mmCIF file of C-alpha atoms in Angstrom:
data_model
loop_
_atom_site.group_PDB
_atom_site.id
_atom_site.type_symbol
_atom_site.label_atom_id
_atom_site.label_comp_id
_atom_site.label_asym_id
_atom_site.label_seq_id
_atom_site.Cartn_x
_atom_site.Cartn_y
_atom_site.Cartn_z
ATOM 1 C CA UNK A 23 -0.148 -12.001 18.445
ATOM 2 C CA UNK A 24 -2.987 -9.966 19.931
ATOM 3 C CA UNK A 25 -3.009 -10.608 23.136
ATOM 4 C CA UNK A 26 0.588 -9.692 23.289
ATOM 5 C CA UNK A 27 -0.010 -6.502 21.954
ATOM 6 C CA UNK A 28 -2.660 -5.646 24.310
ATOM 7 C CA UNK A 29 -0.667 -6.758 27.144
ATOM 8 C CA UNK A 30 2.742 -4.549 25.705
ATOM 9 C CA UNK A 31 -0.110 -1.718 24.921
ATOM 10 C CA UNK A 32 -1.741 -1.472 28.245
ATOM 11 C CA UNK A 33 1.076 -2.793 30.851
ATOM 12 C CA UNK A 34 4.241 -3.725 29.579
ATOM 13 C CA UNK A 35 4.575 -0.312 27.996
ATOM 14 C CA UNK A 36 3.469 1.880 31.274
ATOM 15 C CA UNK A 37 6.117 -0.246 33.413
ATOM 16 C CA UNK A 38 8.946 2.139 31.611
ATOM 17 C CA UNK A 39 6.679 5.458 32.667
ATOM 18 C CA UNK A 40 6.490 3.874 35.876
ATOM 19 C CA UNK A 41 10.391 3.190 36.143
ATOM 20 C CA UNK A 42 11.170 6.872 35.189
ATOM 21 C CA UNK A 43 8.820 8.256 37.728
ATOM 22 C CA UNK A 44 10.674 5.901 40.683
ATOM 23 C CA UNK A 45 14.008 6.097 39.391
ATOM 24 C CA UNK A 46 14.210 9.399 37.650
ATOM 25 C CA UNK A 47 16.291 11.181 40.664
ATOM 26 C CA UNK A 48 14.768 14.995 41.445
ATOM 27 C CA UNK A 49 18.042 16.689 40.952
ATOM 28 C CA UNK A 50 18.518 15.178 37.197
ATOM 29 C CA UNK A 51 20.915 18.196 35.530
ATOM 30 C CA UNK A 52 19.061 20.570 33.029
ATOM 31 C CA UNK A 53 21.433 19.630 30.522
ATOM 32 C CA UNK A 54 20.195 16.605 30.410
ATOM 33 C CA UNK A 55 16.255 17.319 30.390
ATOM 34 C CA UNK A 56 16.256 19.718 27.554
ATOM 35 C CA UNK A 57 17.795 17.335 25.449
ATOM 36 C CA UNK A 58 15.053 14.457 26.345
ATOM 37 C CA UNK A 59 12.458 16.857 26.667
ATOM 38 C CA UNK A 60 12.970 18.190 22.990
ATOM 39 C CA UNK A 61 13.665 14.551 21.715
ATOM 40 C CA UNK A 62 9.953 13.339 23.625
ATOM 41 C CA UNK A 63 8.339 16.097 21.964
ATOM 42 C CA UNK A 64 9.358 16.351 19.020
ATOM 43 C CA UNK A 65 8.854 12.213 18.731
ATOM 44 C CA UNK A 66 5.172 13.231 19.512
ATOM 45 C CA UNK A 67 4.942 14.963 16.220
ATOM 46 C CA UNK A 68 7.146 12.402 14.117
ATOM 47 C CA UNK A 69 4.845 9.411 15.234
ATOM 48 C CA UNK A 70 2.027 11.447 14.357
ATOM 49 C CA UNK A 71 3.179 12.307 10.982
ATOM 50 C CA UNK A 72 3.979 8.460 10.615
ATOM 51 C CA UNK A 73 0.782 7.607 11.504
ATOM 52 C CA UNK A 74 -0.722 9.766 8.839
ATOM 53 C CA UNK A 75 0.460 7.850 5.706
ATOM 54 C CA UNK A 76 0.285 4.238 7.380
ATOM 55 C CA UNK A 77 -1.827 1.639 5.460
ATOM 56 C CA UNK A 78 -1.512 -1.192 8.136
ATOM 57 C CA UNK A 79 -4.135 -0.425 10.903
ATOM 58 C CA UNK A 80 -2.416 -2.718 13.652
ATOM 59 C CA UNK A 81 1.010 -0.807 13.181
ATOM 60 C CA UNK A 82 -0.965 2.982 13.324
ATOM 61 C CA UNK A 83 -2.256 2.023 16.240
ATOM 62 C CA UNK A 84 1.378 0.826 17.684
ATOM 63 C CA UNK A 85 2.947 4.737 15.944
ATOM 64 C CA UNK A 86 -0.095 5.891 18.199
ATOM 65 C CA UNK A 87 1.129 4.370 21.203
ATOM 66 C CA UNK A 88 4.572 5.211 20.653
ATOM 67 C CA UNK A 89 3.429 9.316 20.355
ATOM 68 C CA UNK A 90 1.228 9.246 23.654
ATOM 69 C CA UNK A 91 4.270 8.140 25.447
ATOM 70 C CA UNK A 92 6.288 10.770 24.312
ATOM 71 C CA UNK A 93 3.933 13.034 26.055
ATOM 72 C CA UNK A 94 4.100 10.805 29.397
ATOM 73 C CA UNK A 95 8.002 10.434 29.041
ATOM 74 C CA UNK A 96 8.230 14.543 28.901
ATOM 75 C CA UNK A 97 6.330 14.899 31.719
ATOM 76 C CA UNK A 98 7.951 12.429 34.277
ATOM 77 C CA UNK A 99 11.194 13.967 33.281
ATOM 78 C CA UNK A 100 10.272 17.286 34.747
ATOM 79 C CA UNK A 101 9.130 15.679 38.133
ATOM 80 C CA UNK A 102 6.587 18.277 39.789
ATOM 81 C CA UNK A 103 3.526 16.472 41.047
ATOM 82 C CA UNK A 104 1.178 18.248 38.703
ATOM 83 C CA UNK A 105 3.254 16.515 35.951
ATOM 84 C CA UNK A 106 3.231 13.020 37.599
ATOM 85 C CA UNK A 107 0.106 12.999 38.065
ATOM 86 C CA UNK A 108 -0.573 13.953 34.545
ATOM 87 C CA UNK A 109 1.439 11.304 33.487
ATOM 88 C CA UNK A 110 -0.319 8.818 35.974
ATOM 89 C CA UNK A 111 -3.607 9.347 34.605
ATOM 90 C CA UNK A 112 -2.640 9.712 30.879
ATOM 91 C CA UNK A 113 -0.948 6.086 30.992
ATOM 92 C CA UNK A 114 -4.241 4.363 32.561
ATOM 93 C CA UNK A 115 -6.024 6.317 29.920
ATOM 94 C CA UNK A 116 -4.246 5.384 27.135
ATOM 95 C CA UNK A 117 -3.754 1.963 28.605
ATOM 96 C CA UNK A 118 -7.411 0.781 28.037
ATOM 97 C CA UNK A 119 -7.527 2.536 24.576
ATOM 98 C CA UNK A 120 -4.676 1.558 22.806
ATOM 99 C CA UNK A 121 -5.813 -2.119 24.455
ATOM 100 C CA UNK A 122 -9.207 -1.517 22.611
ATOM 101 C CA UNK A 123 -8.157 -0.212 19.471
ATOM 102 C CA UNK A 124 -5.799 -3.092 19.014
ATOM 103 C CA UNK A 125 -8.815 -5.814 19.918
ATOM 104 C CA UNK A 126 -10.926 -3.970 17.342
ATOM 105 C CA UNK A 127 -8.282 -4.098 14.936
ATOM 106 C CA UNK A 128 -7.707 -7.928 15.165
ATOM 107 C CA UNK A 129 -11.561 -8.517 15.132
ATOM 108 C CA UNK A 130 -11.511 -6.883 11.752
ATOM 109 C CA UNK A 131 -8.627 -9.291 10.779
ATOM 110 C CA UNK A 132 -10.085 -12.181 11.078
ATOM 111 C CA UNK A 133 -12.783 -10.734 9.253
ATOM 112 C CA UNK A 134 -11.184 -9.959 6.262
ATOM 113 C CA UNK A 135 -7.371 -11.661 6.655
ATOM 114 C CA UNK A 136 -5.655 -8.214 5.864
ATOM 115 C CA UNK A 137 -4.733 -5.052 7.846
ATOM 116 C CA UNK A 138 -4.739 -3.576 5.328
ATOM 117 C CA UNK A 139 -6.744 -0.089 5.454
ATOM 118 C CA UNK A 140 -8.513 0.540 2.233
ATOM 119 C CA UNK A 141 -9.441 -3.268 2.533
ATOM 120 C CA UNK A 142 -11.907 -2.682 6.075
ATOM 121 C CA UNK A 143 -14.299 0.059 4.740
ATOM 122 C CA UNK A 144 -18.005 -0.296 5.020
ATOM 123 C CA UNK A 145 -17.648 -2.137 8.742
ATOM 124 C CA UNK A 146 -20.529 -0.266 9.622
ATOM 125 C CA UNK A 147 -23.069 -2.129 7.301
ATOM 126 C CA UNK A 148 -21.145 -4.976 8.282
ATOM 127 C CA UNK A 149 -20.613 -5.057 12.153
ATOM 128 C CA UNK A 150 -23.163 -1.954 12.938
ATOM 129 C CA UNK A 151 -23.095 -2.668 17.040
ATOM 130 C CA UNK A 152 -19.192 -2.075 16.282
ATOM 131 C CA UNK A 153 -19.146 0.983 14.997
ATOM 132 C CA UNK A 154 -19.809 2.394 18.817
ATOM 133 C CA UNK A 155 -16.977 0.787 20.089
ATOM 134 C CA UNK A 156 -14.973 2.008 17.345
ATOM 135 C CA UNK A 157 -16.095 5.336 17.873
ATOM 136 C CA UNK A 158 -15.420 5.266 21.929
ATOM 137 C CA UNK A 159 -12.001 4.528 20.987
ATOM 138 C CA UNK A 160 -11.407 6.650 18.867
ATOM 139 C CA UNK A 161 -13.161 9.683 20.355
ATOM 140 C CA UNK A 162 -10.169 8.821 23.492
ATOM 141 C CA UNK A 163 -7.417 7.922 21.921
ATOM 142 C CA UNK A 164 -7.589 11.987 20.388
ATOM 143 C CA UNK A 165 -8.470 12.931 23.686
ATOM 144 C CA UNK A 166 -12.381 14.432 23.289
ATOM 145 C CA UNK A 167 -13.335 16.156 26.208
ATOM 146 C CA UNK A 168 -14.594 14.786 28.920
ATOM 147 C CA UNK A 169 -12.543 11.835 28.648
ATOM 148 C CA UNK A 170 -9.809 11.007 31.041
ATOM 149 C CA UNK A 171 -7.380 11.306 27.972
ATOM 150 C CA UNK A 172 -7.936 14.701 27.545
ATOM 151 C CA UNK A 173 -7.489 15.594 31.346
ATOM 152 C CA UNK A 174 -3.827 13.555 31.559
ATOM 153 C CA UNK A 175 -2.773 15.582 27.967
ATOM 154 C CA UNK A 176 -3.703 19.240 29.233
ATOM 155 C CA UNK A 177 -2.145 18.369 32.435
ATOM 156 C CA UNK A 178 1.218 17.553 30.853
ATOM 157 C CA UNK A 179 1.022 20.238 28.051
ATOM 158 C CA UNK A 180 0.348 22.733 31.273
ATOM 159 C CA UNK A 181 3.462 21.601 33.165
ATOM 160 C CA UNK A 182 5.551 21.386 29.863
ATOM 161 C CA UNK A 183 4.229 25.257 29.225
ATOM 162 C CA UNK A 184 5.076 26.632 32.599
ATOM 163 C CA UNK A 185 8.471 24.625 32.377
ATOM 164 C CA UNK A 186 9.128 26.326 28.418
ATOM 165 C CA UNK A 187 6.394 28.386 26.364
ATOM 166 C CA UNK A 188 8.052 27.100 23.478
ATOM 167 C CA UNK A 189 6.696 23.342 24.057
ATOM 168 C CA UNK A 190 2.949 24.807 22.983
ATOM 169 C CA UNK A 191 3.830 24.714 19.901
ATOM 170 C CA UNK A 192 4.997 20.965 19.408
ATOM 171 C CA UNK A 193 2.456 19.423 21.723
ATOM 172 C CA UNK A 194 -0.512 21.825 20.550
ATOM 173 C CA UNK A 195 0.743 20.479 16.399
ATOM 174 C CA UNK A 196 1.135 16.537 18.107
ATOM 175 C CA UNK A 197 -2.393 16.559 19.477
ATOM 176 C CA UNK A 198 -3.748 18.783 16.292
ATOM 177 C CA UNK A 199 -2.101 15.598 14.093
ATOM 178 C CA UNK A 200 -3.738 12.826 16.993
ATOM 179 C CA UNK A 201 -7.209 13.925 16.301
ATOM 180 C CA UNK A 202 -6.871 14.272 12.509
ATOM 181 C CA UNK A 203 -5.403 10.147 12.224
ATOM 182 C CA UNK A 204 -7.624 8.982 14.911
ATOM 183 C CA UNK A 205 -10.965 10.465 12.452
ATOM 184 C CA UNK A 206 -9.281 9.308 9.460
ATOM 185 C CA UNK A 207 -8.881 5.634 11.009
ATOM 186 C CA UNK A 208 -12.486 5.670 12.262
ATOM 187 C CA UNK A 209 -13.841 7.086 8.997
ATOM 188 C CA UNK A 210 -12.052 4.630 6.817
ATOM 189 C CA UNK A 211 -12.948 1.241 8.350
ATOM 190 C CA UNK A 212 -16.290 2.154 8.650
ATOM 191 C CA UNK A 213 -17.481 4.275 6.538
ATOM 192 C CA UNK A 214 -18.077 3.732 2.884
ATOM 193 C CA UNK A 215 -19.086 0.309 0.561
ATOM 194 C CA UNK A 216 -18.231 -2.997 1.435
ATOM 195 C CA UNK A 217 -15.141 -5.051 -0.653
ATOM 196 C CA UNK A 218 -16.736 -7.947 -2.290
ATOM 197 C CA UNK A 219 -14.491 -10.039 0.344
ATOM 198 C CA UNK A 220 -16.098 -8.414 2.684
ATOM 199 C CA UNK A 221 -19.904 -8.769 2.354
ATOM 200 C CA UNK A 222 -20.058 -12.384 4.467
ATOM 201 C CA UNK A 223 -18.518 -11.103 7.391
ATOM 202 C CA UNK A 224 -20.035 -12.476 10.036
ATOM 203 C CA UNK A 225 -21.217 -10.211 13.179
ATOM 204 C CA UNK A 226 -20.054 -9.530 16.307
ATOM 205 C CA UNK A 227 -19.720 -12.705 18.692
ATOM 206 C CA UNK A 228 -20.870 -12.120 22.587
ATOM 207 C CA UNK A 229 -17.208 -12.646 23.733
ATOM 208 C CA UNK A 230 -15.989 -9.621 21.183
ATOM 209 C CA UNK A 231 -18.961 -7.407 22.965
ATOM 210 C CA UNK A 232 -17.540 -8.602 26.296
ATOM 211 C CA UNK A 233 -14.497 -7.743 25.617
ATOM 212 C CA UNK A 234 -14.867 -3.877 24.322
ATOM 213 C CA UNK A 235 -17.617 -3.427 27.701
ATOM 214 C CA UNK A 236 -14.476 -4.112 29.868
ATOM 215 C CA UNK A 237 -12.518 -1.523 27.983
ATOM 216 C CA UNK A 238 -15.074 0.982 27.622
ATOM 217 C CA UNK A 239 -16.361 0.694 30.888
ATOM 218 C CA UNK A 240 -13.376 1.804 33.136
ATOM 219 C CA UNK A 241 -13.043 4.482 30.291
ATOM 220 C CA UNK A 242 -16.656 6.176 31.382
ATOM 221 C CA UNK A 243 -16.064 5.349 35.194
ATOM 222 C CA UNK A 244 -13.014 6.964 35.333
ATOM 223 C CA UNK A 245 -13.993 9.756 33.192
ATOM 224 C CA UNK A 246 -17.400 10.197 35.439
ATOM 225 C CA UNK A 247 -15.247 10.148 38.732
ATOM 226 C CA UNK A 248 -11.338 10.209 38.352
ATOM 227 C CA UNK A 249 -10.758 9.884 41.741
ATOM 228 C CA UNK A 250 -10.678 6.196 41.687
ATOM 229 C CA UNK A 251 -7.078 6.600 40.185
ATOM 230 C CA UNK A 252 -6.152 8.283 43.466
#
């Protein structure tokens, strides 16, 4: 159901980044990080390839989720502040987007009764008011600048480079293969000519634009003044 995938997205999921940054002890042996470290990484870069060739939108979204906390996981493990708080603000980041993006992906189910892709195009003739929201979403979930998801991901890829130079070049390919997805899901759900099933869809209801405000707004507050995490 969707509202337990926004609730797994946005808290269930940042409970385990929260676990490893109280429980993780500080003297955890270095045989043991490089290991996890590699596996997190390199995870980042699977998911993303995954994500690439997936046809259902709802379970791209999930691969998506499953690749940002890679990056958070990596980052706790090293435990130096600059990484915890990278981590910190990169799971309340991607908490309200990965929320969003899976509320925008059930709105277009019940549109069109599919997840299907190739079966959502055109949305923006369809549902023009949201296309924005769309957009927000995915302009954060591949971490555009200024966005808070952009300040959590260099913070982690700067600890993970001053902990090994040779992490660059898996988080630099991971974040390289975010954006590229993230365009490609944007582009093809609204962009293009409607499906004949899909020229009665009905618009956006007030409680659907309700919903994305309380997503997106946190989003620009926090990205206007981050210290409200602190």
């Amino acid at each position: 159901p969707i509202a337990g995938s926004m609730v797994l997205a946005a808290v269930l999921l940042k409970l385990g980044g929260y676990g490893i940054i109280r429980m993780a002890p500080t003297n955890i042996s270095t045989t043991l990080i490089y290991p996890m470290i590699a596996m997190a990484t390199w995870g980042v870069i699977m998911t993303g390839l995954t994500c690439l060739r997936k046809t259902d939108l709802k379970a791209l979204i999930a691969y998506s989720s499953v690749g940002h906390m890679g990056l958070v996981a990596s980052a706790t493990l090293i435990q130096t502040p600059w990484s915890t708080s990278g981590a910190v603000i990169l799971m309340i980041a991607h908490g309200l987007t990965s929320s969003m993006l899976f509320c925008l992906a059930n709105m277009l189910y019940e549109r069109t009764n599919t997840r299907m892709l190739i079966a959502m195009r055109g949305m923006h003739k369809a549902m023009p008011l949201m296309t924005s929201y769309w957009l927000i979403a995915s302009l954060t979930n591949l971490a555009l600048p200024p966005t808070i998801n952009l300040i959590g991901e260099i913070q982690i890829m700067t600890t993970l480079f001053n902990w090994s130079p040779l992490t660059i070049m898996m988080t630099a390919m991971g974040a390289t293969i975010t954006a590229i997805y993230s365009l490609q899901m944007f582009m093809t759900t609204q962009q293009g000519h409607l499906t004949k099933d899909s020229k009665e869809t009905y618009p956006a209801q007030t409680r659907e634009l309700l919903i994305m405000l309380l997503h997106a707004l946190p989003i620009l507050l926090l990205t206007l003044n981050l210290e409200l995490i602190y």
